[in-house]
Coordinates of C-alpha atoms in Angstrom, one line a residue:
M126 CA -58.9 4.1 -26.6
V127 CA -59.2 0.4 -25.2
A128 CA -61.8 -1.0 -22.8
A129 CA -60.5 -2.8 -19.9
G130 CA -61.7 -6.3 -20.9
D131 CA -61.5 -6.0 -24.8
S132 CA -58.0 -6.6 -26.1
S133 CA -59.4 -6.7 -29.6
R134 CA -59.9 -3.1 -29.6
A135 CA -56.2 -2.2 -28.4
L136 CA -54.0 0.5 -30.2
G137 CA -51.1 -1.2 -31.5
G138 CA -48.0 -1.2 -33.2
V139 CA -44.3 -2.1 -32.0
N140 CA -43.3 0.0 -29.2
V141 CA -39.8 1.2 -28.8
R142 CA -38.0 3.0 -26.0
R143 CA -38.6 6.7 -26.1
R144 CA -36.1 9.2 -24.9
R145 CA -35.9 13.0 -24.6
R146 CA -33.5 14.5 -27.2
A147 CA -30.2 15.4 -25.4
A148 CA -27.1 17.2 -26.7
A149 CA -24.2 14.8 -27.6
G150 CA -21.5 14.5 -25.3
S151 CA -18.3 16.5 -25.8
V152 CA -14.9 15.4 -27.0
A153 CA -11.7 16.1 -25.0
V154 CA -9.4 18.3 -27.1
G155 CA -6.2 18.8 -25.3
L156 CA -4.5 19.0 -22.1
G157 CA -5.0 21.1 -18.9
L158 CA -8.2 22.8 -18.7
A159 CA -9.7 21.7 -22.0
L160 CA -8.9 18.0 -20.9
L161 CA -10.8 18.5 -17.9
L162 CA -13.7 20.3 -19.6
G163 CA -14.0 18.8 -22.9
T164 CA -15.1 21.2 -25.6
V165 CA -15.5 24.5 -24.0
G166 CA -18.4 26.4 -24.7
S167 CA -21.9 26.9 -23.3
P168 CA -23.1 24.3 -20.9
L169 CA -25.7 22.0 -21.8
S170 CA -29.4 22.8 -21.3
P171 CA -30.7 21.1 -18.0
A172 CA -32.3 17.8 -18.2
A173 CA -34.6 15.9 -16.0
A174 CA -32.4 13.2 -14.7
D175 CA -29.7 10.8 -15.8
A176 CA -29.8 6.9 -16.2
V177 CA -27.7 4.0 -14.8
T178 CA -27.1 2.5 -18.3
D179 CA -24.4 -0.2 -17.0
I180 CA -23.5 -2.0 -13.6
V181 CA -20.2 -3.7 -14.1
P182 CA -19.1 -6.3 -11.3
V183 CA -15.6 -5.6 -10.0
G184 CA -13.4 -6.6 -6.9
E185 CA -14.4 -6.6 -3.5
R186 CA -14.5 -3.2 -1.8
P187 CA -14.2 -0.7 -4.7
G188 CA -13.3 3.0 -3.9
R189 CA -11.0 5.2 -5.8
I190 CA -11.5 5.5 -9.6
A191 CA -9.9 7.4 -12.3
V192 CA -10.7 7.8 -16.1
N193 CA -8.5 8.5 -19.1
P194 CA -11.1 10.4 -21.6
L195 CA -8.8 9.8 -24.8
T196 CA -9.0 6.0 -24.3
N197 CA -12.3 5.8 -22.8
K198 CA -10.9 3.4 -19.7
A199 CA -11.7 3.7 -16.2
Y200 CA -9.3 2.3 -13.4
V201 CA -11.0 1.0 -10.1
V202 CA -9.3 0.5 -6.9
S203 CA -10.5 -2.6 -5.0
S204 CA -9.2 -5.0 -2.4
D205 CA -8.5 -7.3 -5.2
G206 CA -6.3 -4.9 -7.3
V207 CA -7.1 -2.5 -10.2
Q208 CA -10.2 -3.2 -12.4
V209 CA -10.0 -1.8 -15.8
L210 CA -13.6 -0.7 -17.6
A211 CA -13.6 0.1 -21.3
G212 CA -16.8 2.3 -21.6
G213 CA -19.5 -0.1 -19.7
S214 CA -17.9 -3.2 -19.6
S215 CA -14.9 -5.1 -17.9
D216 CA -11.7 -5.1 -19.6
G217 CA -9.7 -7.2 -17.2
Q218 CA -7.4 -6.3 -14.1
L219 CA -4.0 -4.6 -13.7
Y220 CA -1.4 -6.4 -12.1
T221 CA 0.2 -4.1 -9.6
G222 CA 1.8 -6.1 -7.3
D223 CA 0.7 -4.9 -3.8
M224 CA -2.7 -3.9 -2.2
P225 CA -3.7 -0.6 -4.2
V226 CA -4.7 2.5 -2.3
D227 CA -5.2 5.3 -5.0
V228 CA -5.0 5.7 -8.8
A229 CA -4.4 8.5 -11.3
V230 CA -4.0 8.7 -15.2
N231 CA -1.8 10.6 -17.2
P232 CA -4.1 10.7 -20.4
T233 CA -1.3 12.3 -22.5
T234 CA 1.2 9.6 -21.8
N235 CA -1.6 7.0 -21.2
K236 CA 0.2 6.0 -18.1
V237 CA -1.6 4.7 -15.0
Y238 CA 0.0 5.5 -11.6
V239 CA -1.3 3.2 -8.7
S240 CA -0.2 3.7 -5.0
E241 CA 0.4 0.5 -3.1
I242 CA 0.4 -0.1 0.6
G243 CA 3.8 -1.6 0.6
G244 CA 5.7 1.9 -0.1
A245 CA 5.8 2.0 -3.9
V246 CA 3.8 3.4 -6.9
A247 CA 3.1 1.0 -9.8
V248 CA 3.3 2.9 -13.2
V249 CA 1.4 1.0 -15.7
D250 CA 1.6 1.3 -19.6
G251 CA -2.2 1.8 -20.4
A252 CA -1.4 0.1 -23.7
T253 CA 0.6 -3.0 -23.1
R254 CA 0.0 -3.0 -19.3
A255 CA 3.6 -3.4 -18.6
V256 CA 4.3 -2.4 -14.9
T257 CA 7.2 -0.6 -13.2
S258 CA 7.5 -0.2 -9.6
V259 CA 8.8 3.2 -8.3
P260 CA 9.5 3.3 -4.6
V261 CA 8.1 6.5 -2.9
G262 CA 8.1 6.0 0.8
A263 CA 6.1 4.8 3.8
S264 CA 2.3 4.8 3.7
P265 CA 1.6 6.0 0.3
G266 CA -1.8 7.2 -0.4
V267 CA -3.4 10.1 -2.7
V268 CA -2.0 10.4 -6.2
A269 CA -2.5 13.4 -8.4
V270 CA -1.0 14.1 -12.0
N271 CA 0.1 17.2 -14.1
P272 CA -0.2 15.8 -17.7
V273 CA 1.4 19.1 -18.8
T274 CA 4.7 18.9 -17.1
N275 CA 4.5 14.9 -16.6
K276 CA 4.7 14.9 -13.3
T277 CA 2.9 12.7 -10.5
Y278 CA 2.6 13.7 -6.8
V279 CA 2.1 11.2 -4.0
G280 CA 1.2 11.8 -0.6
V281 CA 3.2 9.6 1.8
K282 CA 3.9 9.4 5.6
S283 CA 6.5 12.2 5.4
G284 CA 5.1 14.6 3.0
V285 CA 4.9 14.3 -0.9
T286 CA 7.0 12.3 -3.4
V287 CA 7.1 13.7 -6.8
I288 CA 7.5 11.4 -9.8
D289 CA 9.2 12.3 -13.1
G290 CA 7.1 10.6 -15.7
A291 CA 9.7 10.5 -18.1
A292 CA 13.0 9.2 -16.3
L293 CA 10.7 7.6 -13.2
T294 CA 13.3 9.2 -10.9
T295 CA 11.7 10.9 -7.6
S296 CA 12.2 13.9 -5.3
S297 CA 10.6 14.6 -1.9
V298 CA 8.8 17.3 -0.4
A299 CA 9.0 17.1 3.5
L300 CA 5.6 17.8 5.4
A301 CA 5.3 16.7 8.8
A302 CA 1.5 16.1 8.6
G303 CA 1.7 14.0 5.5
A304 CA -0.8 14.7 2.6
Q305 CA -4.4 13.9 2.7
D306 CA -5.3 15.6 -0.5
I307 CA -3.4 16.9 -3.5
A308 CA -4.8 19.5 -6.1
V309 CA -3.0 20.3 -9.4
N310 CA -3.4 23.5 -11.1
T311 CA -2.1 22.6 -14.6
T312 CA -2.5 26.1 -16.1
T313 CA -0.2 27.8 -13.5
G314 CA 1.9 24.5 -12.7
K315 CA 1.0 25.2 -9.0
V316 CA 0.3 22.4 -6.6
Y317 CA -2.1 22.7 -3.5
I318 CA -1.6 20.2 -0.8
L319 CA -4.0 19.6 2.2
S320 CA -1.6 18.7 5.0
G321 CA -3.0 18.3 8.6
G322 CA -5.9 20.9 8.1
T323 CA -3.6 23.4 6.4
I324 CA -2.9 24.1 2.5
R325 CA 0.5 24.1 1.4
V326 CA 1.5 25.7 -2.0
L327 CA 4.1 23.9 -4.1
G328 CA 5.4 26.2 -6.7
T329 CA 6.8 25.5 -10.0
G330 CA 10.4 25.1 -8.6
G331 CA 9.0 22.1 -6.4
V332 CA 9.5 23.9 -3.0
V333 CA 6.5 25.0 -0.7
T334 CA 6.0 28.8 -1.4
S335 CA 2.9 29.5 0.8
T336 CA 1.0 28.4 3.6
I337 CA -2.6 29.0 4.1
T338 CA -4.1 28.3 7.6
I339 CA -7.2 29.4 9.6
G340 CA -6.4 27.4 12.9
A341 CA -5.5 23.8 13.7
G342 CA -6.8 21.6 11.4
G343 CA -9.4 23.8 10.2
I344 CA -9.4 23.2 6.3
L345 CA -11.3 20.3 5.4
D346 CA -11.3 20.0 1.4
L347 CA -10.1 21.9 -1.4
A348 CA -10.9 22.4 -5.4
I349 CA -9.5 24.5 -8.0
N350 CA -11.2 26.6 -10.7
E351 CA -8.4 26.7 -13.3
A352 CA -10.4 29.2 -15.5
T353 CA -10.4 31.8 -12.9
N354 CA -7.3 30.7 -11.0
K355 CA -9.2 30.5 -7.8
I356 CA -9.0 27.7 -5.1
Y357 CA -11.9 27.0 -2.7
F358 CA -11.5 25.3 0.5
T359 CA -14.1 24.2 3.3
T360 CA -13.7 25.2 7.0
L361 CA -14.3 23.3 10.1
G362 CA -17.3 24.8 11.9
R363 CA -15.7 26.4 15.0
Y364 CA -13.7 28.5 12.6
G365 CA -17.0 29.4 11.0
A366 CA -18.8 26.9 8.6
G367 CA -18.6 27.7 5.0
V368 CA -16.3 28.2 2.1
R369 CA -13.3 30.3 1.7
V370 CA -11.5 31.7 -1.4
I371 CA -7.8 31.8 -2.5
D372 CA -6.5 34.0 -5.0
G373 CA -4.1 31.6 -7.3
V374 CA -2.0 34.7 -8.0
T375 CA -1.0 35.8 -4.4
D376 CA -2.0 32.4 -2.8
T377 CA -3.8 34.4 0.0
V378 CA -7.4 34.1 1.4
T379 CA -9.5 36.9 -0.3
A380 CA -13.1 36.1 0.8
A381 CA -15.3 33.8 2.9
I382 CA -18.8 32.5 2.2
P383 CA -20.5 31.4 5.1
T384 CA -23.2 28.3 5.0
D385 CA -26.1 27.7 7.4
N386 CA -24.6 24.1 7.8
F387 CA -21.3 22.3 8.6
V388 CA -19.7 21.4 5.4
G389 CA -17.1 19.1 4.0
K390 CA -16.4 18.0 0.5
L391 CA -16.8 20.5 -2.5
A392 CA -16.2 20.3 -6.1
V393 CA -16.1 23.2 -8.8
N394 CA -17.5 23.5 -12.4
P395 CA -15.0 25.9 -14.0
V396 CA -17.1 26.6 -17.3
T397 CA -20.1 28.0 -15.0
N398 CA -18.2 29.1 -12.3
T399 CA -20.1 27.3 -9.7
V400 CA -19.1 25.4 -6.5
Y401 CA -20.9 22.8 -5.1
V402 CA -20.3 21.8 -1.4
A403 CA -21.6 19.1 0.8
G404 CA -23.6 20.2 4.0
D405 CA -24.8 18.5 7.0
S406 CA -28.1 18.9 8.9
D407 CA -28.9 18.3 12.6
G408 CA -30.6 14.8 11.4
V409 CA -29.8 12.1 9.0
D410 CA -30.3 14.6 6.1
G411 CA -27.7 16.5 3.9
F412 CA -27.5 19.4 1.7
V413 CA -25.8 20.4 -1.5
H414 CA -25.0 24.1 -1.2
V415 CA -24.7 25.8 -4.5
I416 CA -22.4 28.9 -4.5
S417 CA -21.7 31.2 -7.6
G418 CA -18.0 32.0 -7.8
A419 CA -18.8 35.2 -9.4
T420 CA -20.8 36.9 -6.7
Q421 CA -19.3 34.7 -4.0
T422 CA -22.8 34.0 -2.7
Q423 CA -25.0 31.0 -2.0
V424 CA -27.6 30.8 -4.7
A425 CA -29.2 27.4 -3.7
E426 CA -29.6 24.6 -0.9
L427 CA -31.0 21.3 -2.1
R428 CA -31.8 18.8 0.6
T429 CA -30.5 15.0 0.1
P430 CA -31.7 11.9 2.1
S431 CA -28.5 11.2 3.8
R432 CA -25.0 12.9 4.2
I433 CA -22.7 13.4 1.2
K434 CA -19.4 11.4 1.0
D435 CA -18.1 13.2 -2.0
I436 CA -18.9 15.4 -5.1
V437 CA -17.7 15.4 -8.6
V438 CA -18.7 17.6 -11.4
N439 CA -19.3 16.8 -15.3
A440 CA -18.4 20.4 -16.6
A441 CA -19.6 20.0 -20.2
G442 CA -22.9 18.7 -18.9
N443 CA -23.4 21.2 -16.4
K444 CA -24.1 18.8 -13.5
A445 CA -22.8 17.7 -10.1
Y446 CA -23.0 14.2 -8.8
A447 CA -23.1 14.0 -4.9
L448 CA -22.6 10.4 -3.5
L449 CA -24.7 9.8 -0.7
S450 CA -24.3 7.6 2.4
G451 CA -25.8 4.3 2.2
R452 CA -26.9 4.3 -1.3
G453 CA -27.7 6.6 -4.3
V454 CA -26.5 9.4 -6.0
T455 CA -28.2 13.3 -6.3
V456 CA -27.7 14.5 -9.7
V457 CA -27.7 18.6 -9.6
D458 CA -28.5 19.9 -12.8
G459 CA -27.3 23.5 -13.1
D460 CA -27.7 25.2 -10.0
N461 CA -31.3 24.7 -8.7
S462 CA -32.5 21.1 -10.0
A463 CA -31.8 17.8 -8.1
S464 CA -32.8 14.3 -8.9
A465 CA -31.4 11.1 -7.8
V466 CA -30.4 7.7 -9.2
F467 CA -29.6 4.4 -7.6
T468 CA -26.3 3.1 -8.3
G469 CA -25.6 0.4 -5.6
Q470 CA -24.7 0.3 -2.0
D471 CA -22.3 2.3 -0.2
P472 CA -21.0 4.6 -3.3
L473 CA -17.4 5.6 -2.2
G474 CA -15.7 7.0 -5.4
A475 CA -16.7 8.5 -8.7
A476 CA -15.0 9.9 -11.8
V477 CA -16.3 11.8 -14.8
N478 CA -15.4 11.1 -18.4
P479 CA -15.7 14.5 -20.0
A480 CA -15.7 13.0 -23.4
T481 CA -18.6 10.9 -23.3
G482 CA -20.4 12.5 -20.3
K483 CA -20.5 9.4 -18.3
V484 CA -19.9 9.2 -14.6
Y485 CA -18.4 6.1 -12.9
V486 CA -19.5 5.3 -9.5
A487 CA -17.7 2.8 -7.4
N488 CA -20.0 1.1 -5.1
N489 CA -18.1 -0.2 -2.1
S490 CA -20.5 -2.5 -0.6
S491 CA -21.8 -3.9 -4.0
A492 CA -18.7 -4.8 -5.3
S493 CA -19.7 -3.1 -8.7
V494 CA -19.5 0.2 -10.7
A495 CA -22.5 1.9 -12.0
V496 CA -22.2 3.9 -15.2
I497 CA -24.4 6.9 -15.3
D498 CA -24.9 8.4 -18.7
G499 CA -25.8 12.2 -18.6
T500 CA -27.3 12.1 -22.0
V501 CA -30.0 9.4 -21.1
P502 CA -32.6 10.8 -18.9
A503 CA -34.4 8.4 -16.6
P504 CA -37.7 7.4 -17.6
L505 CA -40.7 9.2 -15.7
K506 CA -43.0 6.9 -14.0
N507 CA -46.4 8.2 -15.2
D508 CA -45.6 9.6 -18.5
F509 CA -48.4 7.8 -20.4
N510 CA -48.3 10.2 -23.3
G511 CA -44.6 10.4 -23.9
D512 CA -44.3 14.4 -23.7
G513 CA -41.8 14.1 -20.9
A514 CA -44.1 15.0 -18.1
A515 CA -45.7 13.0 -15.3
D516 CA -49.6 12.2 -15.7
V517 CA -52.5 11.1 -14.0
L518 CA -55.1 8.5 -14.8
A519 CA -58.6 8.6 -13.5
R520 CA -61.6 6.3 -13.4
D521 CA -65.1 7.8 -13.2
A522 CA -68.2 6.2 -11.9
A523 CA -69.2 5.1 -15.2
G524 CA -66.0 3.0 -15.8
V525 CA -64.6 5.5 -18.3
L526 CA -60.8 6.1 -17.6
W527 CA -59.2 9.7 -18.4
L528 CA -55.9 10.8 -19.1
Y529 CA -55.0 13.8 -17.4
P530 CA -51.6 15.1 -18.9
G531 CA -49.5 17.0 -16.7
N532 CA -47.9 20.3 -18.1
G533 CA -44.6 19.4 -16.6
S534 CA -44.9 22.4 -13.9
G535 CA -47.6 21.2 -11.8
G536 CA -50.5 21.9 -14.0
W537 CA -52.7 20.3 -16.4
L538 CA -53.5 20.1 -20.3
Q539 CA -56.7 19.0 -21.5
R540 CA -58.1 15.4 -20.3
V541 CA -58.7 12.8 -23.0
Q542 CA -60.5 9.6 -22.6
A543 CA -58.2 6.6 -22.3
G544 CA -60.5 3.8 -22.2
Q545 CA -63.9 2.6 -21.1
G546 CA -65.4 -0.4 -19.2
W547 CA -62.9 -0.2 -16.5
N548 CA -65.5 -0.5 -13.5
V549 CA -65.0 -4.3 -13.6
M550 CA -61.5 -3.6 -12.1
N551 CA -61.4 -3.4 -8.4
A552 CA -57.6 -2.3 -8.4
L553 CA -55.6 0.0 -10.7
V554 CA -51.8 0.3 -10.6
A555 CA -49.5 2.4 -12.4
P556 CA -46.0 0.5 -12.1
G557 CA -44.0 2.4 -14.5
D558 CA -42.3 0.8 -17.2
F559 CA -43.1 -3.2 -16.4
N560 CA -42.0 -4.6 -19.9
G561 CA -39.0 -2.6 -20.6
D562 CA -40.0 -1.0 -23.8
G563 CA -39.7 2.5 -22.2
T564 CA -43.2 3.5 -21.8
A565 CA -45.5 3.8 -18.7
D566 CA -47.8 1.1 -18.2
V567 CA -51.0 -0.1 -16.2
M568 CA -51.9 -3.2 -14.3
A569 CA -55.7 -4.0 -13.1
R570 CA -57.3 -6.8 -11.2
D571 CA -60.6 -7.8 -11.9
G572 CA -63.4 -9.5 -9.5
G573 CA -62.0 -12.9 -10.4
G574 CA -58.7 -12.1 -9.0
L575 CA -56.8 -12.0 -12.3
L576 CA -54.2 -9.5 -12.6
W577 CA -53.9 -7.9 -16.0
F578 CA -50.9 -5.9 -18.0
Y579 CA -51.8 -3.3 -20.1
P580 CA -48.5 -2.1 -21.8
G581 CA -48.6 1.6 -22.8
N582 CA -48.1 2.8 -26.2
G583 CA -46.5 6.1 -25.3
A584 CA -48.9 8.1 -26.9
G585 CA -51.7 7.9 -24.2
G586 CA -53.3 4.6 -25.2
F587 CA -52.6 0.7 -24.4
G588 CA -51.7 -2.3 -26.4
T589 CA -53.1 -5.6 -26.1
R590 CA -53.6 -6.6 -22.5
V591 CA -51.7 -9.7 -21.2
L592 CA -52.7 -12.0 -18.1
V593 CA -49.8 -11.8 -15.4
G594 CA -51.4 -13.5 -12.4
S595 CA -54.2 -15.1 -10.7
G596 CA -55.3 -15.3 -7.2
W597 CA -54.9 -11.8 -6.4
E598 CA -58.2 -11.5 -4.9
G599 CA -56.6 -12.3 -1.3
M600 CA -54.5 -8.8 -1.5
S601 CA -56.1 -5.8 0.3
A602 CA -54.0 -3.5 -1.4
I603 CA -51.8 -3.5 -4.5
E604 CA -49.3 -0.5 -5.3
P605 CA -46.3 0.1 -7.5
I606 CA -42.9 0.3 -6.3
N607 CA -39.4 0.3 -8.0
F608 CA -37.9 -1.7 -4.7
F609 CA -34.4 -2.5 -6.0
G610 CA -33.7 0.6 -7.8
D611 CA -33.2 -1.2 -11.2
G612 CA -35.7 0.6 -13.0
F613 CA -38.0 -2.2 -13.4
G614 CA -41.5 -2.2 -12.4
D615 CA -42.3 -4.0 -9.3
V616 CA -45.5 -4.2 -7.3
V617 CA -45.9 -4.2 -3.6
A618 CA -49.0 -6.3 -2.0
R619 CA -50.6 -6.6 1.3
D620 CA -52.5 -10.0 2.0
R621 CA -55.6 -10.5 4.2
G622 CA -53.1 -11.2 7.2
G623 CA -51.2 -8.0 7.0
A624 CA -48.1 -9.4 5.4
L625 CA -46.3 -7.3 2.7
W626 CA -45.0 -8.9 -0.2
V627 CA -42.9 -7.5 -3.3
Y628 CA -43.3 -9.0 -6.6
R629 CA -40.3 -8.2 -8.7
G630 CA -40.6 -7.4 -12.2
D631 CA -38.1 -9.0 -14.8
G632 CA -38.2 -6.0 -16.8
H633 CA -39.8 -7.9 -19.7
G634 CA -43.1 -8.1 -18.5
G635 CA -43.0 -11.2 -16.1
W636 CA -42.1 -11.8 -12.6
L637 CA -39.4 -13.1 -10.6
P638 CA -39.8 -14.8 -7.2
R639 CA -41.8 -12.7 -4.6
M640 CA -40.4 -11.7 -1.5
W641 CA -41.6 -11.0 2.1
V642 CA -40.9 -7.8 3.3
G643 CA -43.0 -7.5 6.4
S644 CA -46.0 -8.1 8.6
G645 CA -48.3 -6.2 10.7
W646 CA -49.6 -3.9 8.0
S647 CA -53.1 -4.5 8.6
G648 CA -53.2 -1.3 10.9
M649 CA -52.5 0.9 7.8
S650 CA -55.6 2.5 6.0
E651 CA -53.7 3.6 3.3
I652 CA -50.6 2.5 1.2
T653 CA -49.2 4.2 -1.8
G654 CA -46.2 3.7 -3.8
A655 CA -44.5 7.2 -3.7
D656 CA -41.9 7.0 -6.5
D657 CA -38.6 8.3 -5.1
F658 CA -39.8 10.8 -2.5
N659 CA -36.8 11.1 -0.1
G660 CA -34.2 11.3 -3.2
D661 CA -32.2 8.4 -2.9
G662 CA -32.9 6.7 -6.1
V663 CA -35.2 4.2 -5.0
T664 CA -39.2 4.2 -4.9
D665 CA -40.3 4.8 -1.3
L666 CA -43.7 3.6 0.2
V667 CA -46.0 6.1 2.3
A668 CA -48.6 4.5 4.7
R669 CA -51.1 6.2 6.7
D670 CA -52.1 4.7 10.2
S671 CA -55.5 4.7 12.1
A672 CA -54.3 8.0 13.8
G673 CA -54.0 10.0 10.4
T674 CA -49.9 9.8 10.7
L675 CA -48.3 9.2 7.4
W676 CA -45.1 7.3 7.3
L677 CA -42.5 7.1 4.8
Y678 CA -40.7 3.8 4.3
P679 CA -37.5 3.9 2.3
P680 CA -36.4 0.4 1.0
T681 CA -32.9 -0.7 1.5
G682 CA -32.5 -1.5 -2.0
I683 CA -31.7 -5.1 -1.1
S684 CA -34.4 -6.9 1.0
G685 CA -35.9 -4.6 3.5
W686 CA -36.5 -1.4 4.7
L687 CA -34.6 1.7 6.5
P688 CA -36.0 3.0 9.5
R689 CA -39.2 4.6 8.6
Q690 CA -40.0 8.5 9.0
A691 CA -43.2 10.2 10.0
T692 CA -43.7 12.7 7.4
G693 CA -47.2 14.2 8.3
Q694 CA -50.1 14.2 10.6
G695 CA -54.0 14.7 10.0
W696 CA -53.9 12.7 6.9
N697 CA -57.2 11.1 7.9
G698 CA -58.9 14.0 6.0
M699 CA -57.6 12.3 2.6
N700 CA -59.3 9.5 1.0
S701 CA -56.9 9.0 -1.8
L702 CA -53.3 9.1 -2.1
V703 CA -51.3 9.1 -5.5
G704 CA -47.6 8.7 -6.3
P705 CA -47.6 10.1 -9.9
G706 CA -43.4 10.9 -9.7
D707 CA -42.3 14.2 -10.6
F708 CA -45.5 16.1 -11.5
D709 CA -44.2 19.7 -11.0
G710 CA -40.8 19.2 -13.1
D711 CA -38.6 20.1 -10.1
G712 CA -36.6 16.6 -10.4
R713 CA -38.4 15.4 -7.1
A714 CA -41.1 12.9 -6.7
D715 CA -44.6 14.3 -5.4
I716 CA -47.6 13.1 -3.9
L717 CA -51.1 13.9 -4.9
A718 CA -54.1 13.6 -2.2
R719 CA -57.8 14.0 -2.6
N720 CA -59.8 15.3 0.3
A721 CA -63.5 14.7 1.2
A722 CA -64.6 17.8 -0.7
G723 CA -63.0 16.4 -3.8
E724 CA -60.3 18.6 -3.9
L725 CA -56.7 17.4 -5.4
W726 CA -53.5 18.7 -3.4
L727 CA -50.1 18.5 -4.6
Y728 CA -47.4 17.8 -2.1
S729 CA -44.2 18.8 -3.8
G730 CA -41.3 16.6 -2.8
A731 CA -38.2 18.4 -1.6
G732 CA -35.9 15.6 -0.8
G733 CA -34.7 14.0 2.4
S734 CA -37.3 13.9 5.4
A735 CA -38.7 17.5 4.6
W736 CA -42.4 17.7 4.1
P737 CA -43.4 20.9 2.0
S738 CA -46.6 22.9 2.4
A739 CA -49.4 21.7 -0.3
S740 CA -50.7 23.3 -3.1
R741 CA -54.1 22.9 -4.6
V742 CA -54.3 21.5 -8.3
G743 CA -57.9 20.6 -8.9
T744 CA -61.6 20.4 -7.7
G745 CA -64.4 18.1 -8.5
W746 CA -62.3 14.9 -8.2
G747 CA -64.8 13.5 -5.8
G748 CA -66.4 11.4 -8.5
M749 CA -63.5 9.6 -9.4
T750 CA -63.5 5.9 -8.1
A751 CA -59.9 5.3 -8.9
I752 CA -56.9 7.9 -9.3
L753 CA -53.3 6.5 -10.2

């Protein structure tokens, strides 16, 4: 234990970053299905979340991206060319001659295929980076590779051009509507081409053998499960929103799986036989519909804060990654748990390296690629004792600070005393990890306006306190926030004039210049940092007005706020709001609220703008003078 004003009694030692144990990534072992999956076997156990471990600057407007798991190289299309990433760092640029459109990799031959707007495909040797230009026809677009046959398929205005990877000769498949998407089944050798809302099946002989149609422009996206030889496609709403199933032997539709919402992009995990489908709502929110390929039924519907641009799957890690409109990536762990990470602005394309478990996300408006490591869980904001569950700190009337450890499922373990003498402090804040050592910390303002930083030791105690500011007596509210989505602990503070300021943490226990983020906040009777309540990877702010309406303010991740959302009425009955992070272990940030009777209520976050019903998780909290 440590007293609030007594640094000489601090529990100490050198703090190190604490991470939950995770299974090692799989290794790609061959061609076809094995190459896509890594080592085939039981999927990894679900984890809490993924962490962004690297953000790599690339050319302007990055979009499409491809990965060679055997060389651990990623290739990113941007308006400046094709950028090469080696793991989590830049490895230069490929010169391909003309403006690139799409990219694909043959990991067996280590050849990179880049479609170019001028009517050619640049075939680049991944080792020497020598380039050969192959004419393919007007308006080349989507590119797909079959590493087993060493053939590459390129969508062009007149249909599909097929490149023989050995001789670099071409042949053509005429399709009046061109090719919007191409999916290759390396096990059967068949190619499924989305052309003008129909699917054309290209047999091993290089000619169209089947056509699947449900009506004019009725098919939106397709994905293949090579393990079961099933092809899934999403349908336009007027033909019955949902997913339909093609048998890969007969190339006929054998089943239809309806959804409650209009759908678009989809992806398949062939190890678990699970289909992930992007769904729209009537508002700004989106959904991930999770469908069992075995039972051909929907098993989960997970809300997202915005509509989904694309979905990719890490089959070995048993996770799906949904790219959100605006910013953020929703991570679906298995089939019923969702969390979020902030990668940058306008994520547009993504690719998975099954050998390392890393996901590369191209942020179109941030000129960057974020690397998500599926084996590194994101730190929990309020995990003070290092057990992987969110906790709560509370100060009683005598100034004793108590740690209430969460049990990870919305309940409590036995409380323990964490300090004494804290009644000299008139504001307490839990900013998360402020100094970058991987443990949750605390800040406190004393009566003289001094702001003190108490580094958590990861075991329920605190190290030697450090003075990190003065003149804070002018602030009428101080709350935690991760405003920029970089994982650093920031603070938002309201001054006496109603202006709101963000004090950006530098990740090492200090500050970057503060930033003004609004005025007119004096009318709010409560301001609380709610962690990532709407599920876009950035900490949100909730504020209660004088009428008792609770408003959600999502940051843009740059300099201000997205449009606020009313999330509840009648909140004047609550005298304390706390954002502990994910208290009930479902991957979503929650809110705890205390009423006048001293009851503590859990409002479990559901992502997006949804507001769930509450559950009571404690009584007798009326004697606490601070809860954080």
